[in-house]
GROMACS .gro file of N, CA and C in nm:
model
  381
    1UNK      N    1  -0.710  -1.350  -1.445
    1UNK     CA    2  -0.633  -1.227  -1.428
    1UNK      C    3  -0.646  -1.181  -1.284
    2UNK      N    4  -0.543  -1.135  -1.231
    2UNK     CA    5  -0.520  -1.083  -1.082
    2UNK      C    6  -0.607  -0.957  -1.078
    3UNK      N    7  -0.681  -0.983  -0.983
    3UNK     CA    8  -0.770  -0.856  -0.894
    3UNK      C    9  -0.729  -0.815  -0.756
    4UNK      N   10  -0.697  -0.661  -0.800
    4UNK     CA   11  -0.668  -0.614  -0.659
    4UNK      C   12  -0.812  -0.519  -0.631
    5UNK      N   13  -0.911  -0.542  -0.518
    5UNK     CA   14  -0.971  -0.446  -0.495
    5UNK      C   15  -0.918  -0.328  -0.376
    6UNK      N   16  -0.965  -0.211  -0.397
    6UNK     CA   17  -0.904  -0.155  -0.286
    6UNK      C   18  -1.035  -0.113  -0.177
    7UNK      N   19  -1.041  -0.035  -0.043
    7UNK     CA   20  -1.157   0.035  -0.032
    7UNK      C   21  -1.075   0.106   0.096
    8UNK      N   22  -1.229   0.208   0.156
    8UNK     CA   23  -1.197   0.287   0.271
    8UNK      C   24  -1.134   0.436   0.269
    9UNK      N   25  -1.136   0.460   0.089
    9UNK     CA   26  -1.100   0.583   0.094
    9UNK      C   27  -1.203   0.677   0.166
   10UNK      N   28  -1.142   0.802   0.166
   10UNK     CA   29  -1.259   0.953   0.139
   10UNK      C   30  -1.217   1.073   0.218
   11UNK      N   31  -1.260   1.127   0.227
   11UNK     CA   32  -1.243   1.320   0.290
   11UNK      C   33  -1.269   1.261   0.411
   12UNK      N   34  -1.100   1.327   0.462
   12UNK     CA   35  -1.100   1.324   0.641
   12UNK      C   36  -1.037   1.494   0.647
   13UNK      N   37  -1.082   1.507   0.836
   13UNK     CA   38  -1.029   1.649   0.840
   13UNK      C   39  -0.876   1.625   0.857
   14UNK      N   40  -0.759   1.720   0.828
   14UNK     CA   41  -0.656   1.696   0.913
   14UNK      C   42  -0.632   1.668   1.061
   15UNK      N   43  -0.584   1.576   1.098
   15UNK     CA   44  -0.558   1.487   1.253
   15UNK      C   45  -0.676   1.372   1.247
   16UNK      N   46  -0.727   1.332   1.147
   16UNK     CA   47  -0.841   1.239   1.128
   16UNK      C   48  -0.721   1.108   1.079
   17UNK      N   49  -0.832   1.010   1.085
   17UNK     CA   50  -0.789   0.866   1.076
   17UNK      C   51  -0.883   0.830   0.947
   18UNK      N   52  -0.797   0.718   0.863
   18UNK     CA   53  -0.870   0.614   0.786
   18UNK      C   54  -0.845   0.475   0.752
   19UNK      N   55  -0.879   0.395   0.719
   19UNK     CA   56  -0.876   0.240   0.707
   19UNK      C   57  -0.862   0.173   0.564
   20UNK      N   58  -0.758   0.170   0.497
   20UNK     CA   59  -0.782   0.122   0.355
   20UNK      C   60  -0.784   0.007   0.359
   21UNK      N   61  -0.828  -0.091   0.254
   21UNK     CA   62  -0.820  -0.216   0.300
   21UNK      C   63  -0.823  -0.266   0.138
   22UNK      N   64  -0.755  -0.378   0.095
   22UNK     CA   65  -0.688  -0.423  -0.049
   22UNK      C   66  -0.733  -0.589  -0.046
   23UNK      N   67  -0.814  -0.661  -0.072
   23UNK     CA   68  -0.792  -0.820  -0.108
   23UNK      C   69  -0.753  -0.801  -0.251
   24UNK      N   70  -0.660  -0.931  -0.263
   24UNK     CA   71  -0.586  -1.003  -0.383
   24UNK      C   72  -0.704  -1.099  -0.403
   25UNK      N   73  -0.754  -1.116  -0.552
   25UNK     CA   74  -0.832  -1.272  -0.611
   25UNK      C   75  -0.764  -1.303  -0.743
   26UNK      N   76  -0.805  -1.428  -0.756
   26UNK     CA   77  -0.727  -1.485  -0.897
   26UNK      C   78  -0.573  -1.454  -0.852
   27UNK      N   79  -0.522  -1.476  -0.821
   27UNK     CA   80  -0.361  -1.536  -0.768
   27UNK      C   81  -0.332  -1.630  -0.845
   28UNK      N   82  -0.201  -1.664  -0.924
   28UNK     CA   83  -0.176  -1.795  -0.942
   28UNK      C   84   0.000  -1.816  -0.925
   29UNK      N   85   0.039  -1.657  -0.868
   29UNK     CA   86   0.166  -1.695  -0.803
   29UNK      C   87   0.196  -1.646  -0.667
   30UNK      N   88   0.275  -1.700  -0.600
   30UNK     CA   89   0.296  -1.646  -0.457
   30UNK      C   90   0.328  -1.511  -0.427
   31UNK      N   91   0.262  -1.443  -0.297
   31UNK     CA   92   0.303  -1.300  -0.310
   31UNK      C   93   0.392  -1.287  -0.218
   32UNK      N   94   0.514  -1.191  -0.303
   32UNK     CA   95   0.616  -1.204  -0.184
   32UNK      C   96   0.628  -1.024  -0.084
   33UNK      N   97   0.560  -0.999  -0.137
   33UNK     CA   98   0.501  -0.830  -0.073
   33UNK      C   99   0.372  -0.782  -0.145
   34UNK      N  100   0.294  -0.732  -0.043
   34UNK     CA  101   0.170  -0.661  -0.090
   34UNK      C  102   0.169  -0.520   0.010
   35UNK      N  103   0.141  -0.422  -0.085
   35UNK     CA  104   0.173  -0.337   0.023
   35UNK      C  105   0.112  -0.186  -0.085
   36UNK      N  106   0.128  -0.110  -0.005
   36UNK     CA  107   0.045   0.047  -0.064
   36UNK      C  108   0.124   0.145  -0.115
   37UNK      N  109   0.078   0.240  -0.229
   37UNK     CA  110   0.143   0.309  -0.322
   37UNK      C  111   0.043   0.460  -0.293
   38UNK      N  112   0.100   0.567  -0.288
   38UNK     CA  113  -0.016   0.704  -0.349
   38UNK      C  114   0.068   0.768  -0.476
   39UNK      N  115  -0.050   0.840  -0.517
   39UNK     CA  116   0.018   0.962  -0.579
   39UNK      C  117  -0.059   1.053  -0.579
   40UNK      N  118  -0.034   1.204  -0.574
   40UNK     CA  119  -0.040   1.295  -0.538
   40UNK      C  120  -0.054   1.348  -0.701
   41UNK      N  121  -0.131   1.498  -0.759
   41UNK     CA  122  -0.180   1.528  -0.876
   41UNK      C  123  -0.029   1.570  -0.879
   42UNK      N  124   0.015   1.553  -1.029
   42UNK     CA  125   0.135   1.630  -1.086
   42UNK      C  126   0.288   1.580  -1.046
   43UNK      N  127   0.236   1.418  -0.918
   43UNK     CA  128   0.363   1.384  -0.890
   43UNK      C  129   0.388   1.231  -0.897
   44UNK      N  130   0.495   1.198  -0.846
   44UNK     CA  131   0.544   1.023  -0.921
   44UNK      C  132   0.454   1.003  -0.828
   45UNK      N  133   0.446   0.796  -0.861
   45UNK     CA  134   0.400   0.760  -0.729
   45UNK      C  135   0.507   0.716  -0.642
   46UNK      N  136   0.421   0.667  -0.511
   46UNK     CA  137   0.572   0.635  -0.401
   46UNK      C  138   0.485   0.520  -0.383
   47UNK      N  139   0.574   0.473  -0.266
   47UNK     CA  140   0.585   0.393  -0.167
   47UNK      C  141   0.514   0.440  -0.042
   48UNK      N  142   0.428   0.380   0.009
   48UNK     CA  143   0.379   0.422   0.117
   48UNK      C  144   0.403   0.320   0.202
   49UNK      N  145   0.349   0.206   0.225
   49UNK     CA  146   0.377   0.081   0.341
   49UNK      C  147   0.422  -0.046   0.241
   50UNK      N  148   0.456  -0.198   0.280
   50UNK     CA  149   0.462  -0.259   0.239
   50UNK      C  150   0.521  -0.383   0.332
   51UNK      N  151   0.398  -0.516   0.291
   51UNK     CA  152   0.469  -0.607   0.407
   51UNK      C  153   0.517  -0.700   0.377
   52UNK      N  154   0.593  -0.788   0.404
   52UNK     CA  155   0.666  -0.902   0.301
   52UNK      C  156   0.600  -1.026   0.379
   53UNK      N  157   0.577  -1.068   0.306
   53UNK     CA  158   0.491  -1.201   0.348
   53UNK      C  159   0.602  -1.284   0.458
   54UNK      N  160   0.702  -1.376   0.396
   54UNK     CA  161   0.774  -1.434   0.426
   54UNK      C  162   0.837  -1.423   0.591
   55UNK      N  163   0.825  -1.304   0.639
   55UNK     CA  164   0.890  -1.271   0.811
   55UNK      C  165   0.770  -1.196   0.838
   56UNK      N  166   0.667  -1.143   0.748
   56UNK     CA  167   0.631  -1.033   0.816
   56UNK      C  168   0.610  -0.885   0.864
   57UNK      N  169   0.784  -0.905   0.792
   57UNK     CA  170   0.815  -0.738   0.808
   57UNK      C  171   0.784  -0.625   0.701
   58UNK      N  172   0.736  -0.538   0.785
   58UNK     CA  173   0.684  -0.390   0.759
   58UNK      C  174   0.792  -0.317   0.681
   59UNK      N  175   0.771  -0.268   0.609
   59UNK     CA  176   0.840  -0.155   0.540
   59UNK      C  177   0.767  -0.020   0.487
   60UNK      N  178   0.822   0.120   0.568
   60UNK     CA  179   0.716   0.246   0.582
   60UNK      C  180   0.824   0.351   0.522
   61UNK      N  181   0.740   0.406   0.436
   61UNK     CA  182   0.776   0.588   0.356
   61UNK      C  183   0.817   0.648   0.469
   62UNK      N  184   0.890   0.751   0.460
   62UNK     CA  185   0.971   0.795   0.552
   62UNK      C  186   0.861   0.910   0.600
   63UNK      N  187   0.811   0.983   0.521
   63UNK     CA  188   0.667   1.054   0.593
   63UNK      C  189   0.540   1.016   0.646
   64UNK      N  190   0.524   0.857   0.626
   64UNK     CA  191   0.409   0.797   0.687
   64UNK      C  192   0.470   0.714   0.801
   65UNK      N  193   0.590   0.727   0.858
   65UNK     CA  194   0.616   0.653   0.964
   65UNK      C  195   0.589   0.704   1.101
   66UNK      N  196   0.520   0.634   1.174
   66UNK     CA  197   0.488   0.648   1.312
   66UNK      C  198   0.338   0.678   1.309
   67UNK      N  199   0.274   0.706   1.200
   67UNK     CA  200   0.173   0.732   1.140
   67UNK      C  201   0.087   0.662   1.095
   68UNK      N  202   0.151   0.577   1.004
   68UNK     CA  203   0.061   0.471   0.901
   68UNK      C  204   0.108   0.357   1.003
   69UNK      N  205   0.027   0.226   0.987
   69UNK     CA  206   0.042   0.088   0.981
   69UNK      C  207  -0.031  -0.010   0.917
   70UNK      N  208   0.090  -0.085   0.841
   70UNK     CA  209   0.008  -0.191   0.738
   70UNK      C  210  -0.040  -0.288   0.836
   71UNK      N  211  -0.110  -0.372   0.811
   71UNK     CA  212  -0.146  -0.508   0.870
   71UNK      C  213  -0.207  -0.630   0.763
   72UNK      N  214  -0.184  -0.758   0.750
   72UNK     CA  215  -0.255  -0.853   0.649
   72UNK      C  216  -0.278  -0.929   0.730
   73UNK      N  217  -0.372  -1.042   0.614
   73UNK     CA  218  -0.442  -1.165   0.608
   73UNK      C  219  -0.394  -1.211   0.541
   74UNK      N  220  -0.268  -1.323   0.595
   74UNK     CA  221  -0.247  -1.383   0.417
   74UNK      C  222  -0.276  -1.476   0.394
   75UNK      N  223  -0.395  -1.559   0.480
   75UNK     CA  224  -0.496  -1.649   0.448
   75UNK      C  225  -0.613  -1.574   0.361
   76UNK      N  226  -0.608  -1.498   0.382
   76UNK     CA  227  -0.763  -1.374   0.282
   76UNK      C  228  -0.672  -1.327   0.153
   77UNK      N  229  -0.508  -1.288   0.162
   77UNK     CA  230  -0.499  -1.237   0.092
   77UNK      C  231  -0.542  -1.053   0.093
   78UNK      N  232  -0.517  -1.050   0.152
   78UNK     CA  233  -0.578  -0.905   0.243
   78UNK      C  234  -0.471  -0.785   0.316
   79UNK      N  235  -0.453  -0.709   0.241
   79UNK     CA  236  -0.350  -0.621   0.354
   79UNK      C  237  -0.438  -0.475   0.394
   80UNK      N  238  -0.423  -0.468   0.532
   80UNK     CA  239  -0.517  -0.326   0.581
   80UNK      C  240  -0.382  -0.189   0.607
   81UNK      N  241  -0.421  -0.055   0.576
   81UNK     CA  242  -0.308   0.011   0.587
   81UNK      C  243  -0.438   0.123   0.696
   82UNK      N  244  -0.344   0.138   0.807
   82UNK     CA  245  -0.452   0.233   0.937
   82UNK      C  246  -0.340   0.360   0.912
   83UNK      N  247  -0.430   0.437   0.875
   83UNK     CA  248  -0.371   0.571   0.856
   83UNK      C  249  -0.404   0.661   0.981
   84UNK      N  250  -0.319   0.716   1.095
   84UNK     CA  251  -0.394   0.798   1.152
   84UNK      C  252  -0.286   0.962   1.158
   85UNK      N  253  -0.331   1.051   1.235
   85UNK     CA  254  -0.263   1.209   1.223
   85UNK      C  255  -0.282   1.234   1.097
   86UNK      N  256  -0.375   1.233   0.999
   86UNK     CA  257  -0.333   1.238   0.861
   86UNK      C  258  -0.342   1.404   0.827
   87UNK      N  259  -0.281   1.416   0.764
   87UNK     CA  260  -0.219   1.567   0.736
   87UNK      C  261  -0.286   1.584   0.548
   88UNK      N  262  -0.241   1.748   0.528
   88UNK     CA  263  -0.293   1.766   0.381
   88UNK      C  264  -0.231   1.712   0.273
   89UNK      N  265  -0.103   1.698   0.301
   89UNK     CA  266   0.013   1.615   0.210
   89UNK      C  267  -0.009   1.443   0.204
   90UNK      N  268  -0.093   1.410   0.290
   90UNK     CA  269  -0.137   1.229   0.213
   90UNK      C  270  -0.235   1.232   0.160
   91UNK      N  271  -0.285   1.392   0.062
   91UNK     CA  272  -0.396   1.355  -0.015
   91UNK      C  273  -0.350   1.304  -0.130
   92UNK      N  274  -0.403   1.194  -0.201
   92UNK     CA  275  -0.383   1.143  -0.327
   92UNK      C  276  -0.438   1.029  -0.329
   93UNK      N  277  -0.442   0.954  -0.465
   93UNK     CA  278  -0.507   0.816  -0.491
   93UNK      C  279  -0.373   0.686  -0.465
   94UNK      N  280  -0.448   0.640  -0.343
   94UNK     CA  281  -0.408   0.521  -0.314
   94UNK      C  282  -0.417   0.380  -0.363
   95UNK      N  283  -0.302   0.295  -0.405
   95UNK     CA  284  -0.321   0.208  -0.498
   95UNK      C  285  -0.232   0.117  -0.389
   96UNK      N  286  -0.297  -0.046  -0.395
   96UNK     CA  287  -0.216  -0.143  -0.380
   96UNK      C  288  -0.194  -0.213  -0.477
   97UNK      N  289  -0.066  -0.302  -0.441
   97UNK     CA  290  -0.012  -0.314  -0.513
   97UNK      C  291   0.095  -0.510  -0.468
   98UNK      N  292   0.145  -0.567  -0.566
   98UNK     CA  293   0.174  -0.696  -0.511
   98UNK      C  294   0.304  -0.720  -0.622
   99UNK      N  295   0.409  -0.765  -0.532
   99UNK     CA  296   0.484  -0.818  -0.606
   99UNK      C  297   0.531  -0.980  -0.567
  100UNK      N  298   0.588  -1.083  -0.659
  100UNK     CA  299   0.579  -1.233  -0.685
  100UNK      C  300   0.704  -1.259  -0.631
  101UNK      N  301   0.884  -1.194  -0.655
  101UNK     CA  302   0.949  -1.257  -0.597
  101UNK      C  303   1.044  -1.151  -0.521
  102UNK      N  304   1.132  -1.219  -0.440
  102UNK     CA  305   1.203  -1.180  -0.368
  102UNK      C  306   1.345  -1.140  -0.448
  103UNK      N  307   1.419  -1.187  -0.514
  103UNK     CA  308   1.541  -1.200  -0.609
  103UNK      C  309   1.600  -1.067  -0.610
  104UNK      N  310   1.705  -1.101  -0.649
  104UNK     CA  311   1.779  -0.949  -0.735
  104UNK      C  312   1.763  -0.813  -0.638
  105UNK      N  313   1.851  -0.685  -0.630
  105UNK     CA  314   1.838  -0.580  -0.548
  105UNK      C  315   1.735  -0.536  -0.668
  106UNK      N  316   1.650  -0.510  -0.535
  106UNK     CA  317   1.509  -0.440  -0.568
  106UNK      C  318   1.526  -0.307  -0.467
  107UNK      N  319   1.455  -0.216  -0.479
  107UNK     CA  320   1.409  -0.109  -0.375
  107UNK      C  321   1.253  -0.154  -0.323
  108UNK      N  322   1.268  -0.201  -0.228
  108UNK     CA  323   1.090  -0.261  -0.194
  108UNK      C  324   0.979  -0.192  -0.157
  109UNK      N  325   0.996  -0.030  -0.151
  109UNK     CA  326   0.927   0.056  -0.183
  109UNK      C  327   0.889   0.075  -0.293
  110UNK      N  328   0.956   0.043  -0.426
  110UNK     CA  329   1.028   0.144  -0.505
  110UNK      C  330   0.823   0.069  -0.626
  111UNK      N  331   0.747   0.160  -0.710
  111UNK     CA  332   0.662   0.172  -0.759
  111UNK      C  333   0.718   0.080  -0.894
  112UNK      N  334   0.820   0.112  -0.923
  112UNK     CA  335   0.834   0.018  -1.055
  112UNK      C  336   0.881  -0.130  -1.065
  113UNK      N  337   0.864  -0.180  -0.945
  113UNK     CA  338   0.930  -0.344  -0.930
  113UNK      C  339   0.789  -0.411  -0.868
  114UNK      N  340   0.659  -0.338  -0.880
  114UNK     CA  341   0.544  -0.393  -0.812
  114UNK      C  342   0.469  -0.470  -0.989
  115UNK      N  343   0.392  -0.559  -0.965
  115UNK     CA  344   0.400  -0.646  -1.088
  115UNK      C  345   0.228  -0.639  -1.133
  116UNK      N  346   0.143  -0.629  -1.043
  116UNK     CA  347  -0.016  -0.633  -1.048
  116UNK      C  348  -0.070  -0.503  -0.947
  117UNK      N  349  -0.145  -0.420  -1.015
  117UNK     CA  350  -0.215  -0.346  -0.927
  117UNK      C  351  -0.387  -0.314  -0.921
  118UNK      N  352  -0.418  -0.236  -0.812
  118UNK     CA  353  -0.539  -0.234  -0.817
  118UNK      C  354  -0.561  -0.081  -0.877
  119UNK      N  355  -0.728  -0.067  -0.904
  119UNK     CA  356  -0.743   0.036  -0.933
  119UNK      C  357  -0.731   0.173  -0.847
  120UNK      N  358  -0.721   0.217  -0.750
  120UNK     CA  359  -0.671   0.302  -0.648
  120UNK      C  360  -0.826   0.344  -0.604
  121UNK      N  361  -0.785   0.427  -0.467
  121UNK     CA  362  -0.900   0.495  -0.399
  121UNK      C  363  -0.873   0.619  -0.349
  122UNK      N  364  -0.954   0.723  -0.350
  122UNK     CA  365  -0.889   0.859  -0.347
  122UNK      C  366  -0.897   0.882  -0.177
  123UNK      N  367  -0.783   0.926  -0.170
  123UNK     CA  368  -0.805   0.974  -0.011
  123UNK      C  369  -0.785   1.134   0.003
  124UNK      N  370  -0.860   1.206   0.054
  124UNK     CA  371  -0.877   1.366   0.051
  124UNK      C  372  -0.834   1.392   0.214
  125UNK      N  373  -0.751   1.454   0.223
  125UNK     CA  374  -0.731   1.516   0.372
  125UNK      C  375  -0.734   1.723   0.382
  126UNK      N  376  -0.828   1.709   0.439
  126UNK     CA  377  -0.862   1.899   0.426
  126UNK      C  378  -0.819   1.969   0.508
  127UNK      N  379  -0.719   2.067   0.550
  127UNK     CA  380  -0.707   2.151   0.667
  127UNK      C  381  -0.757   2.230   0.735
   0.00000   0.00000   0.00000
């Protein structure tokens, strides 16, 4: 069974920085995006970053842009998300997350087309 671990959460001040960091184990299909999810108490989850294996390319939430950056290992299986300016509104539990194919219009943000996840890590930002 697929293991996502996550780590690097915890209480930063607002304009503080943090480092999440996600390895994939037990794989037994190709990942065609691995990439990060929050949610916030009382709300859906989103889309936060997400990188597609295949080119490379980045895909960022429209409030974590210029802000967040994903980065992987996809020899480790590993995607790092560098959070910095972080504000009171990216408090919530952060979850990665992996999806297998490319096919069909998907939204590649979108929380319900992701196929294996990890257990999340809480990230607290205080003002």
């Amino acid at each position: 069974q697929v293991q996502l671990v996550e780590s690097g959460g915890g209480l930063v001040q607002s304009g503080g920085s943090l480092r999440l960091s996600c390895t994939a184990s037990k794989l037994s299909l190709i990942v065609y995006t691995m990439g990060w999810f929050r949610q916030a108490p009382g709300k859906e989850r989103e889309g936060v970053s997400v990188l597609r294996r295949e080119d490379s390319k980045t895909f960022y939430g429209d409030s974590v842009k210029d802000r967040f950056t994903i980065s992987g290992d996809n020899a480790a299986n590993t995607v790092y998300l560098q959070m910095d300016n972080l504000k009171p509104e990216d408090t919530g539990v952060y979850y990665c997350a992996v999806r297998y194919h490319g096919y069909g219009g998907f939204n590649i943000l979108g929380a319900g087309t992701y196929e294996d996840w990890g257990q999340g890590t809480q990230v607290t930002v205080s003002s």
